[in-house]
Tab-separated table of N, CA and C in Angstrom:
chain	number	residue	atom	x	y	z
U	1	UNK	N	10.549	4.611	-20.377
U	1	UNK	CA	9.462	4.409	-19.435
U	1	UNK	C	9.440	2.938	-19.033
U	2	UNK	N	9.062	2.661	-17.941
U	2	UNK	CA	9.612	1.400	-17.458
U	2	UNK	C	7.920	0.702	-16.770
U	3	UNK	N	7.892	-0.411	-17.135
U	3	UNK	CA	6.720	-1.496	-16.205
U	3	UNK	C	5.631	-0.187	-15.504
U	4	UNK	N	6.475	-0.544	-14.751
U	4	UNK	CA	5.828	0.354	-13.223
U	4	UNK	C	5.490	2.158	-13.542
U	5	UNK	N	6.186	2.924	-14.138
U	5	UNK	CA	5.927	3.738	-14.386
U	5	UNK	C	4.244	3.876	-15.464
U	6	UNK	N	4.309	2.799	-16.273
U	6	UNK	CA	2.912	2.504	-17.135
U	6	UNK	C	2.126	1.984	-16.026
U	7	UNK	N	1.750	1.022	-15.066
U	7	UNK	CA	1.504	0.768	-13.860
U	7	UNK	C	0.763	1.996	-13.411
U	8	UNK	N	1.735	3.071	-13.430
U	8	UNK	CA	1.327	3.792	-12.012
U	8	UNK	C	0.583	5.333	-12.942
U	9	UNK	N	0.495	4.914	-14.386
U	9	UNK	CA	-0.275	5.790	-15.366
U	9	UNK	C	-1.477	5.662	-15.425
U	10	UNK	N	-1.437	4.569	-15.625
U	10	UNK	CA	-3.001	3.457	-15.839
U	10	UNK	C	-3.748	3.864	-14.664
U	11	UNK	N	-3.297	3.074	-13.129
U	11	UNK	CA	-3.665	3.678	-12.206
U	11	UNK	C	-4.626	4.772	-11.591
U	12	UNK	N	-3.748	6.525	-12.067
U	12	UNK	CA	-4.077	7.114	-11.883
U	12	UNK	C	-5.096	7.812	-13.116
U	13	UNK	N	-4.749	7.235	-14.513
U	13	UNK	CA	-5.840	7.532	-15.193
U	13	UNK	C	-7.320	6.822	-14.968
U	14	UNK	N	-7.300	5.446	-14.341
U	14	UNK	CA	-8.256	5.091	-14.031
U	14	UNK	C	-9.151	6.024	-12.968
U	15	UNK	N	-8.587	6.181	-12.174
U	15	UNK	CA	-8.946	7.206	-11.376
U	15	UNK	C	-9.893	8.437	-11.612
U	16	UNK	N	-8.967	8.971	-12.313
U	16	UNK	CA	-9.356	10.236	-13.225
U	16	UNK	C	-10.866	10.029	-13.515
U	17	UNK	N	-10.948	8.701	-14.772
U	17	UNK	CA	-12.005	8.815	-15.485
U	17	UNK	C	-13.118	7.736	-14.556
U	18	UNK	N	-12.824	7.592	-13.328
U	18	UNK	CA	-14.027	7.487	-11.937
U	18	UNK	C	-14.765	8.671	-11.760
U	19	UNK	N	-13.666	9.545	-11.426
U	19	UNK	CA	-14.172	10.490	-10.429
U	19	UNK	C	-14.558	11.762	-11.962
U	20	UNK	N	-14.251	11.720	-13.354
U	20	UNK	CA	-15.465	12.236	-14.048
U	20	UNK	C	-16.854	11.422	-14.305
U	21	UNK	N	-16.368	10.126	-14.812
U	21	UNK	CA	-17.300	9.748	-14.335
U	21	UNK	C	-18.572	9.949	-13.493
U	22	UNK	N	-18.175	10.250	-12.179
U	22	UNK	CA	-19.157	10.018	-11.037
U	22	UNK	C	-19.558	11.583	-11.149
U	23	UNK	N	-18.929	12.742	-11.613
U	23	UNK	CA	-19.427	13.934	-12.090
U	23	UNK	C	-20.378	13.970	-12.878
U	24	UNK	N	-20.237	13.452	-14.165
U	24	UNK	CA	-20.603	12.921	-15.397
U	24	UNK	C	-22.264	12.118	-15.298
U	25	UNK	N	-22.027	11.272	-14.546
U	25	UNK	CA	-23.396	10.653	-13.850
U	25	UNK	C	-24.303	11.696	-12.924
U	26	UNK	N	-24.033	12.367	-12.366
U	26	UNK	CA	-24.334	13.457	-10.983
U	26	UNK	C	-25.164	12.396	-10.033
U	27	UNK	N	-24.537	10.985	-10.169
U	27	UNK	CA	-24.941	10.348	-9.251
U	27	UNK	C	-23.992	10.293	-7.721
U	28	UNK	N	-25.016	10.802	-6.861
U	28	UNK	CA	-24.407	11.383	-5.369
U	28	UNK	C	-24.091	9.790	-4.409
U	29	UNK	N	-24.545	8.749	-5.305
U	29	UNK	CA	-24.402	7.252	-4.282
U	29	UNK	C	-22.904	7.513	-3.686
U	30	UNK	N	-22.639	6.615	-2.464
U	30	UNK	CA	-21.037	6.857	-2.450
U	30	UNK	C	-20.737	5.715	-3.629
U	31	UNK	N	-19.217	5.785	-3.663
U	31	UNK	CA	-18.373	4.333	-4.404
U	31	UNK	C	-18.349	3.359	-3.751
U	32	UNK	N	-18.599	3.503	-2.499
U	32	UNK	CA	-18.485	2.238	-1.923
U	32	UNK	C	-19.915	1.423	-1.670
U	33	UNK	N	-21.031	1.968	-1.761
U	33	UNK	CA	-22.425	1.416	-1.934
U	33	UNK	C	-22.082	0.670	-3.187
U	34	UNK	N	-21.491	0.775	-4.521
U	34	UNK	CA	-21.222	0.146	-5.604
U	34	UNK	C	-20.307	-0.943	-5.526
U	35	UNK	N	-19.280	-0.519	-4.881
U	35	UNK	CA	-18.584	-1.636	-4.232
U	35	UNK	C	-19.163	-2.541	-3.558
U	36	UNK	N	-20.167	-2.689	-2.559
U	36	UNK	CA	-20.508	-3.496	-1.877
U	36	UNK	C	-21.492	-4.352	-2.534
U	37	UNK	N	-22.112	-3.548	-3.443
U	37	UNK	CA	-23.320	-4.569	-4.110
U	37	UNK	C	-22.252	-5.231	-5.361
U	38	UNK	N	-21.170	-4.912	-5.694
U	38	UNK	CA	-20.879	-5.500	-6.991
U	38	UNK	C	-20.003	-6.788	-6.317
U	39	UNK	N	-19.476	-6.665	-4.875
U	39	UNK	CA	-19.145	-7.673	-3.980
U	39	UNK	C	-19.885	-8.684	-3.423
U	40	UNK	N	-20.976	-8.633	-3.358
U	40	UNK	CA	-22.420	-9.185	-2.981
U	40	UNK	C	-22.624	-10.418	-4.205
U	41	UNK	N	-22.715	-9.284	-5.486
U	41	UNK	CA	-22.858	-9.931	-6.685
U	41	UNK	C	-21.936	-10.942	-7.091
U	42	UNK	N	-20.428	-10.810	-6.862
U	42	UNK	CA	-19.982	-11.681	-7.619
U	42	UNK	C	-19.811	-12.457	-6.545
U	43	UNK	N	-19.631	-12.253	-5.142
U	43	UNK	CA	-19.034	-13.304	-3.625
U	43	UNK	C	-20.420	-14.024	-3.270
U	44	UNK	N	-21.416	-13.220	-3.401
U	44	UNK	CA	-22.748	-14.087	-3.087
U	44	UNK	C	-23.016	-13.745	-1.306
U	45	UNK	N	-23.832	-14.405	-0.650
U	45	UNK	CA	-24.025	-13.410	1.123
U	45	UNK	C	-22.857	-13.714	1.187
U	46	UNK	N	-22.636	-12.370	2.754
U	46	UNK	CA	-21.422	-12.302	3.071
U	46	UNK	C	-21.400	-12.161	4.411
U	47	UNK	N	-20.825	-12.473	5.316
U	47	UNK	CA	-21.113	-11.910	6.611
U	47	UNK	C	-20.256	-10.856	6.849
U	48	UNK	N	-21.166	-9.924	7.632
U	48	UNK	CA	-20.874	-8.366	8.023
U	48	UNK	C	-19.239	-8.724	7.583
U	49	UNK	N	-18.548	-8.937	8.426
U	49	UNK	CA	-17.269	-8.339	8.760
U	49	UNK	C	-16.176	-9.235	7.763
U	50	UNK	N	-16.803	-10.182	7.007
U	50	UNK	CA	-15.927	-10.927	5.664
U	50	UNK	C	-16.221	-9.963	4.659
U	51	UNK	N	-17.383	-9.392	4.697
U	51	UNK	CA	-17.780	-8.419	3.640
U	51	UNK	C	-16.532	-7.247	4.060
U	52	UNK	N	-16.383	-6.903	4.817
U	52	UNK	CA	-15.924	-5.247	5.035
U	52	UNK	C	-14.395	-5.762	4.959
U	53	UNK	N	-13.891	-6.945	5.362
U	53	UNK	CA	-12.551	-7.340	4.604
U	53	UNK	C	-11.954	-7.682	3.041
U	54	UNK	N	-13.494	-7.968	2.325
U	54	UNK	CA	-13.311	-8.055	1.101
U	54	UNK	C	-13.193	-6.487	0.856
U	55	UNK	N	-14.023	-6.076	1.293
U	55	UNK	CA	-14.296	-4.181	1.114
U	55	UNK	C	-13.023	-3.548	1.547
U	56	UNK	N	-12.273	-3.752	2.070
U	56	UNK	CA	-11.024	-3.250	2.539
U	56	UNK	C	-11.544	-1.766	3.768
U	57	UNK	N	-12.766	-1.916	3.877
U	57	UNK	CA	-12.821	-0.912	5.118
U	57	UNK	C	-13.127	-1.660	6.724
U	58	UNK	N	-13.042	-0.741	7.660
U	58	UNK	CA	-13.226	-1.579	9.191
U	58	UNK	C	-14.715	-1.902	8.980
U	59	UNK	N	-15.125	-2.665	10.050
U	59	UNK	CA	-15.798	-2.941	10.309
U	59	UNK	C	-17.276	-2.427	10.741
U	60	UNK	N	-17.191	-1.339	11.733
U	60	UNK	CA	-18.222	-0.129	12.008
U	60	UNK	C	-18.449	0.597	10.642
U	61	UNK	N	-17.300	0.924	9.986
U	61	UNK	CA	-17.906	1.608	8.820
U	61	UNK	C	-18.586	0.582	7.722
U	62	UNK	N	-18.388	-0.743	7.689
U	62	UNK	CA	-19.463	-1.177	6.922
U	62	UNK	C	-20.858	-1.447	7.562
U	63	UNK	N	-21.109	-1.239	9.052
U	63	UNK	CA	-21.739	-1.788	8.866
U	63	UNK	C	-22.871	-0.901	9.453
U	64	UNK	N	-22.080	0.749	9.121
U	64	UNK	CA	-23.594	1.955	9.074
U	64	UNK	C	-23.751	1.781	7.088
U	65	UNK	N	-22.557	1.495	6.382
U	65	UNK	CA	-22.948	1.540	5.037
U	65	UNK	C	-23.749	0.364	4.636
U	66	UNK	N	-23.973	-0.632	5.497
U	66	UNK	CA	-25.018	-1.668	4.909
U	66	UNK	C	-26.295	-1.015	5.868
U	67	UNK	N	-26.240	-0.561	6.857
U	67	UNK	CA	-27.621	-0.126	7.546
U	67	UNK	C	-28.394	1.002	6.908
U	68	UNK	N	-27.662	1.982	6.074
U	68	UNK	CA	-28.038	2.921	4.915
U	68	UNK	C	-28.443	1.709	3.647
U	69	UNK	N	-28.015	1.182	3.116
U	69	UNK	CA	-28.203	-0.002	2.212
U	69	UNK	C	-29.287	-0.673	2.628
U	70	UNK	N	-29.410	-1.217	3.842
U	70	UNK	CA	-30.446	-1.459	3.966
U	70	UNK	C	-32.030	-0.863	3.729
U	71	UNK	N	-31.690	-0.011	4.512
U	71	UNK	CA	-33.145	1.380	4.593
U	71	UNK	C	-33.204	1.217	2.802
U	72	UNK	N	-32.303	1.521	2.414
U	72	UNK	CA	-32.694	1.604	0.898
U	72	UNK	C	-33.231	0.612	0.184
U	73	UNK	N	-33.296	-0.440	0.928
U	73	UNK	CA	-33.421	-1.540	0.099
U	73	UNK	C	-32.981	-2.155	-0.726
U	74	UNK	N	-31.468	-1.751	-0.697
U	74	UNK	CA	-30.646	-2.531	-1.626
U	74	UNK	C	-29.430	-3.781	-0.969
U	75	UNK	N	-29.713	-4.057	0.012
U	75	UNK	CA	-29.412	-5.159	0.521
U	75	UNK	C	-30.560	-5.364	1.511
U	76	UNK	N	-30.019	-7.013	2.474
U	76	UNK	CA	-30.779	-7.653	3.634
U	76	UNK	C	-30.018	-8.068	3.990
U	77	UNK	N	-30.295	-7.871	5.290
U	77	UNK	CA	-29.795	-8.450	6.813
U	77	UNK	C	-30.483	-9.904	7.066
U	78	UNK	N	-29.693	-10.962	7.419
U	78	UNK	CA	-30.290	-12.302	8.183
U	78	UNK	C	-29.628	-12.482	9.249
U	79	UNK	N	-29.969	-13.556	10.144
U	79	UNK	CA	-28.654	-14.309	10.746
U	79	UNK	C	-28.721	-15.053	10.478
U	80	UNK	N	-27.410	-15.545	10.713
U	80	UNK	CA	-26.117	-16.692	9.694
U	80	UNK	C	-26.966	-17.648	10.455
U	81	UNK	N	-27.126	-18.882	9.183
U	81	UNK	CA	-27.958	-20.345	9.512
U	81	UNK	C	-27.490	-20.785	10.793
U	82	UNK	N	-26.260	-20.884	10.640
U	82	UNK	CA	-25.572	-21.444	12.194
U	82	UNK	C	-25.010	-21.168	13.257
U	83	UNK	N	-25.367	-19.673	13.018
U	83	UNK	CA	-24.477	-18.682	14.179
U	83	UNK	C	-25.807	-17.638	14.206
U	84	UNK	N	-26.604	-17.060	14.832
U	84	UNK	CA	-27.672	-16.750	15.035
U	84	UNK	C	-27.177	-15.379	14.997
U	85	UNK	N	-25.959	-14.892	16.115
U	85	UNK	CA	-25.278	-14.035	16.775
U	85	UNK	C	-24.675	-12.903	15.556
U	86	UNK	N	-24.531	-13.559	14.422
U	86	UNK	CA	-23.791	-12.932	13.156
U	86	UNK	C	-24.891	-12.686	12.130
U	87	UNK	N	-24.631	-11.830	11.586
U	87	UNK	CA	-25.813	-11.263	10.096
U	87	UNK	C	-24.866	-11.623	9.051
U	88	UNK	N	-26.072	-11.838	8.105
U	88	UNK	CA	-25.446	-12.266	6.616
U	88	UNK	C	-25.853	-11.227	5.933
U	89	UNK	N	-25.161	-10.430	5.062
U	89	UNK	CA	-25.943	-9.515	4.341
U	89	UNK	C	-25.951	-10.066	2.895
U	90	UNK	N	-27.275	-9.461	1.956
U	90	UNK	CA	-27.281	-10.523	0.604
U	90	UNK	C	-27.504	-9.126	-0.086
U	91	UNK	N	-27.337	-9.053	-1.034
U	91	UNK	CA	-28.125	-7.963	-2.484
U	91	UNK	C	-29.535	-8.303	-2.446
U	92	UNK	N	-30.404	-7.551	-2.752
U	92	UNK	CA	-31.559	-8.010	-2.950
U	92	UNK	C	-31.642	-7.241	-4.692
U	93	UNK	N	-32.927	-8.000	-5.358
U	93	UNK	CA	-33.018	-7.397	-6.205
U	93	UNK	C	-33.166	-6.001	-6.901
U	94	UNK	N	-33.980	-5.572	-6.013
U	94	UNK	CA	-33.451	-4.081	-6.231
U	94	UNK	C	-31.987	-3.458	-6.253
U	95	UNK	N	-31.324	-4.101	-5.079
U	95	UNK	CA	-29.921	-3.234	-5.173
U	95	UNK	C	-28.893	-3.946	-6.185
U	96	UNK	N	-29.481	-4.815	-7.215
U	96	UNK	CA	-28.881	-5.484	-8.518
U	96	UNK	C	-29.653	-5.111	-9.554
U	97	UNK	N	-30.693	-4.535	-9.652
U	97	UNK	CA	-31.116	-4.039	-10.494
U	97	UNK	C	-30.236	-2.436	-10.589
U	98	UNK	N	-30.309	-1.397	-9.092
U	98	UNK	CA	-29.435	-0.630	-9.297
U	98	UNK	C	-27.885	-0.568	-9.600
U	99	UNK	N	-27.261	-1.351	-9.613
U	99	UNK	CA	-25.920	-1.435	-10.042
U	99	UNK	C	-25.753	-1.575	-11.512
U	100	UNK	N	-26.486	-2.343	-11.979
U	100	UNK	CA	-26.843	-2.508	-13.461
U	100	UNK	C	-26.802	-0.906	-14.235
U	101	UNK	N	-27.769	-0.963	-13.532
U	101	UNK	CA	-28.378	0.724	-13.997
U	101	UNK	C	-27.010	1.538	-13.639
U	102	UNK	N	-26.568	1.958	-12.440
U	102	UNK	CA	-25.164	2.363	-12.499
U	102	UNK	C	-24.173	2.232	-13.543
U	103	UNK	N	-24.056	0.837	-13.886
U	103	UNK	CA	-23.276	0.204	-14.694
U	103	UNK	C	-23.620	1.017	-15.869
U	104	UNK	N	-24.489	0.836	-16.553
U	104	UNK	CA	-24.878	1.597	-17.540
U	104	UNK	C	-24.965	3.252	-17.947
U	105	UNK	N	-25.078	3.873	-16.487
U	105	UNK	CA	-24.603	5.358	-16.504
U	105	UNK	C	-23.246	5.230	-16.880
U	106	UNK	N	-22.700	4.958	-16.008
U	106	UNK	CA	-21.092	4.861	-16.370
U	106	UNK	C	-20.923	4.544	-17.228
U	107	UNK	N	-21.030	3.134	-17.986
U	107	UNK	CA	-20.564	3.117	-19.057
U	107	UNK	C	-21.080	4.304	-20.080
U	108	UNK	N	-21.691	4.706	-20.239
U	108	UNK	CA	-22.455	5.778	-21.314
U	108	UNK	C	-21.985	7.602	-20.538
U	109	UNK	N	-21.168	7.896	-19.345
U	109	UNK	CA	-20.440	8.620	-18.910
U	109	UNK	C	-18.967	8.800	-19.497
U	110	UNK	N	-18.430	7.030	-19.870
U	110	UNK	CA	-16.892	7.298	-20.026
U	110	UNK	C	-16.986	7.058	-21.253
U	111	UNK	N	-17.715	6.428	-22.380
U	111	UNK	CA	-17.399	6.478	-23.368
U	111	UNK	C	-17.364	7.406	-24.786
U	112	UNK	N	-17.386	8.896	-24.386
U	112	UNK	CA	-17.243	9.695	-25.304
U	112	UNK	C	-15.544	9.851	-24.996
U	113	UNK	N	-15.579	9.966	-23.382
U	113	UNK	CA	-13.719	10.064	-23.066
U	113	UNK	C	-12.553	9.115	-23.770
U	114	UNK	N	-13.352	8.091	-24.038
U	114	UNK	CA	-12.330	6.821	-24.872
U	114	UNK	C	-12.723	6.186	-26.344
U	115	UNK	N	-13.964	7.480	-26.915
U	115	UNK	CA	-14.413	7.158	-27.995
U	115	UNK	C	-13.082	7.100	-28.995
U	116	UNK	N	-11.962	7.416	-28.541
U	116	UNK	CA	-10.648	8.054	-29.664
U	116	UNK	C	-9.797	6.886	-29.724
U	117	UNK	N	-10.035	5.901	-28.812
U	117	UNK	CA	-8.990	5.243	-28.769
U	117	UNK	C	-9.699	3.626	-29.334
U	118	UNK	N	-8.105	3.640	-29.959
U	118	UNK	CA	-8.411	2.534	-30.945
U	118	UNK	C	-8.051	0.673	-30.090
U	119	UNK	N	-9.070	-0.215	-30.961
U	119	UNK	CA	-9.021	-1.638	-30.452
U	119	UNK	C	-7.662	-2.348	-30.612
């Protein structure tokens, strides 16, 4: 078995234990609402379309998934200090309080799956 072949195990087991995971939770959020606030969190504001390049999706699609985010209250919209024309979107506390909480489903989702495996 070679590098890449372990590579491309890992990978898809990661995968795997997402998408039980996200069973596991029966939390219906998408992945990418998690993505965006855990991008928020560690990048700090972002503007629309630096955000949706960190996010690796276009542009329109981030920016009905921050207008849903919004309504929810788990981000805010500004405009950029020096560009009026552009929005900054930030986490607000609520939508860092929910990721947390996410965080914590999940973790308490995958760890009976990897209770076997040793440090």
């Amino acid at each position: 078995m070679t590098r890449d072949d372990d590579l491309q195990r890992l990978l898809l087991a990661v995968h795997a234990l997402t998408r039980i995971a996200a069973i596991d939770t029966q939390n219906d959020a998408p992945s990418a609402q998690w993505r965006t606030l855990t991008l928020l969190r560690d990048h700090g504001p972002q503007r629309l379309g630096d955000l949706a390049t960190l996010s690796r999706v276009t542009q329109p699609g981030m920016t009905r998934l921050v207008h849903q985010m919004d309504a929810a209250g788990l981000v805010e919209r500004a405009a950029h200090p020096s560009d009026s024309r552009v929005s900054v979107v930030r986490a607000t506390d609520a939508g860092l309080d929910a990721l947390a909480c996410w965080f914590e489903q999940l973790r308490a989702a995958l760890a009976p799956h990897v209770a076997d495996l040793s440090g």
